[in-house]
Amino acid sequence: MAAKGTVKPYPKFDANADATTLYKAMKGLGTDEDTILQLLTARSNAQRQQIAAAYKTLYGKDLIEDLKSELGGKFETVIVGLMTPPTLYDVQELRNAIKGAGTDEKVLIEILASRTAKQVKDIIATYKQEYDADLEEDVTGDTSGHFRRMLVVLLQASRQEGVNAGCIESDAKTLFAAGEQKYGTDEDQFITILGNRSAEHLRKVFDQYMKLSGYEIEESIKRETSGSLQGLLLAVVKCARSVPAYFAESLYYAMKGAGTDDKTLMQIMVSRSEIDMLDIRAQFRKMFATSLHSMIQNDTSGDYRKTLLLLCGGDDA
């Protein structure tokens, strides 16, 4: 797995030495932001946790709190994100998406459509531990209708394994009958099939669907559904086809046009840097005739930009 990330464990790792370097970078007048960002983007998340523990032991202070008091703005947000264990990072993002004013459906969609069953189970357990609350209850209390039903299915994290050859054709026919073939849409069928089958099974269903209907499944979803349900179903389909391509597209649209969606940009760059950032970069280059690196270069600035470029890890121009 690790080979597909741009951030890897640092071979000559010394938690105490790193903690001292960070302490010196923040001590006294002014802050050495460059040292902070260079060091933290060159360590894996597990190593950053060891640095935080060493910092506490050596200086009796909380590293994240010190970073927050020394840094500011988007740069601070991305550095604090890097210091947070991956599952906890997802949990905090979900909590903020639900608990703020209104619901940030985009965050719910992005995390729950793209994480593996094991990751979803870990998220649910960590959410309970952190907030003494049930993630499913919090999600259902904050959403409604078919969108809520699909989120609940994804939170069960019980996708079938492998391909069930006997069901490929019937699944494709069911989806066709539930959408294009009837007046109105039977959303429940879409939710059941897209929420419960494995990615490899779904890819075969999509091929069969294309043969049957003459449409890509994405086109049918766009015609047959709307709003947040449409967003969620499309995300599930795209992740079944290719998770890196899904994130490449999300990154592109976070930066394209007027204004940058920094929240999405940070979330993906932080959460995928150790998992599949190399694949995301390759897909980005293939899909958009520009590189992720050059788009970050043009759409961000300062230490925030430097940090994102280091997480990006290189240019595919």
Coordinates of C-alpha atoms in Angstrom, one line a residue, residues 6-7 36-52 63-64 67 71 74-86 89 92-93 266-274 277 303-304 306-312:
T6 CA 4.0 10.5 -1.7
V7 CA 4.7 10.6 2.1
I36 CA 8.1 23.0 10.4
L37 CA 6.6 22.3 7.0
Q38 CA 9.7 20.6 5.6
L39 CA 10.0 18.3 8.6
L40 CA 6.4 17.3 9.0
T41 CA 5.8 16.5 5.3
A42 CA 8.8 14.2 5.4
R43 CA 7.5 12.1 8.2
S44 CA 4.7 9.5 8.1
N45 CA 1.6 10.1 10.3
A46 CA 2.8 7.3 12.7
Q47 CA 6.1 9.1 13.1
R48 CA 4.4 12.4 13.7
Q49 CA 2.5 10.8 16.6
Q50 CA 5.8 9.7 18.1
I51 CA 7.2 13.3 17.7
A52 CA 4.2 14.7 19.5
L63 CA 2.8 20.1 20.1
I64 CA -0.5 20.7 18.3
L67 CA 1.6 24.8 16.4
L71 CA 0.8 29.3 12.8
K74 CA -4.9 27.7 6.0
F75 CA -1.3 26.8 6.7
E76 CA -2.2 26.1 10.3
T77 CA -5.2 24.0 9.3
V78 CA -3.2 21.8 7.0
I79 CA -0.4 21.3 9.5
V80 CA -2.8 20.4 12.3
G81 CA -4.5 18.0 9.8
L82 CA -1.1 16.3 9.2
M83 CA -0.6 15.9 13.0
T84 CA -3.9 14.2 13.4
P85 CA -4.1 10.3 13.2
P86 CA -5.9 9.4 9.9
Y89 CA -9.0 13.2 11.1
Q92 CA -13.3 15.2 13.1
E93 CA -14.2 16.2 9.6
M266 CA -6.7 20.1 2.2
Q267 CA -8.9 17.1 3.1
I268 CA -7.8 15.1 0.1
M269 CA -4.1 16.1 0.2
V270 CA -3.8 15.3 3.9
S271 CA -5.9 12.1 3.9
R272 CA -4.5 10.5 0.7
S273 CA -0.8 11.6 1.0
E274 CA 0.3 8.2 2.4
M277 CA -1.4 10.3 -4.0
D303 CA 3.5 28.3 3.3
Y304 CA 0.2 26.7 2.6
K306 CA 4.6 24.9 -0.1
T307 CA 3.1 22.3 2.2
L308 CA 0.6 21.1 -0.4
L309 CA 3.3 20.9 -3.1
L310 CA 5.4 18.7 -0.8
L311 CA 2.4 16.5 -0.1
C312 CA 1.9 16.3 -3.9

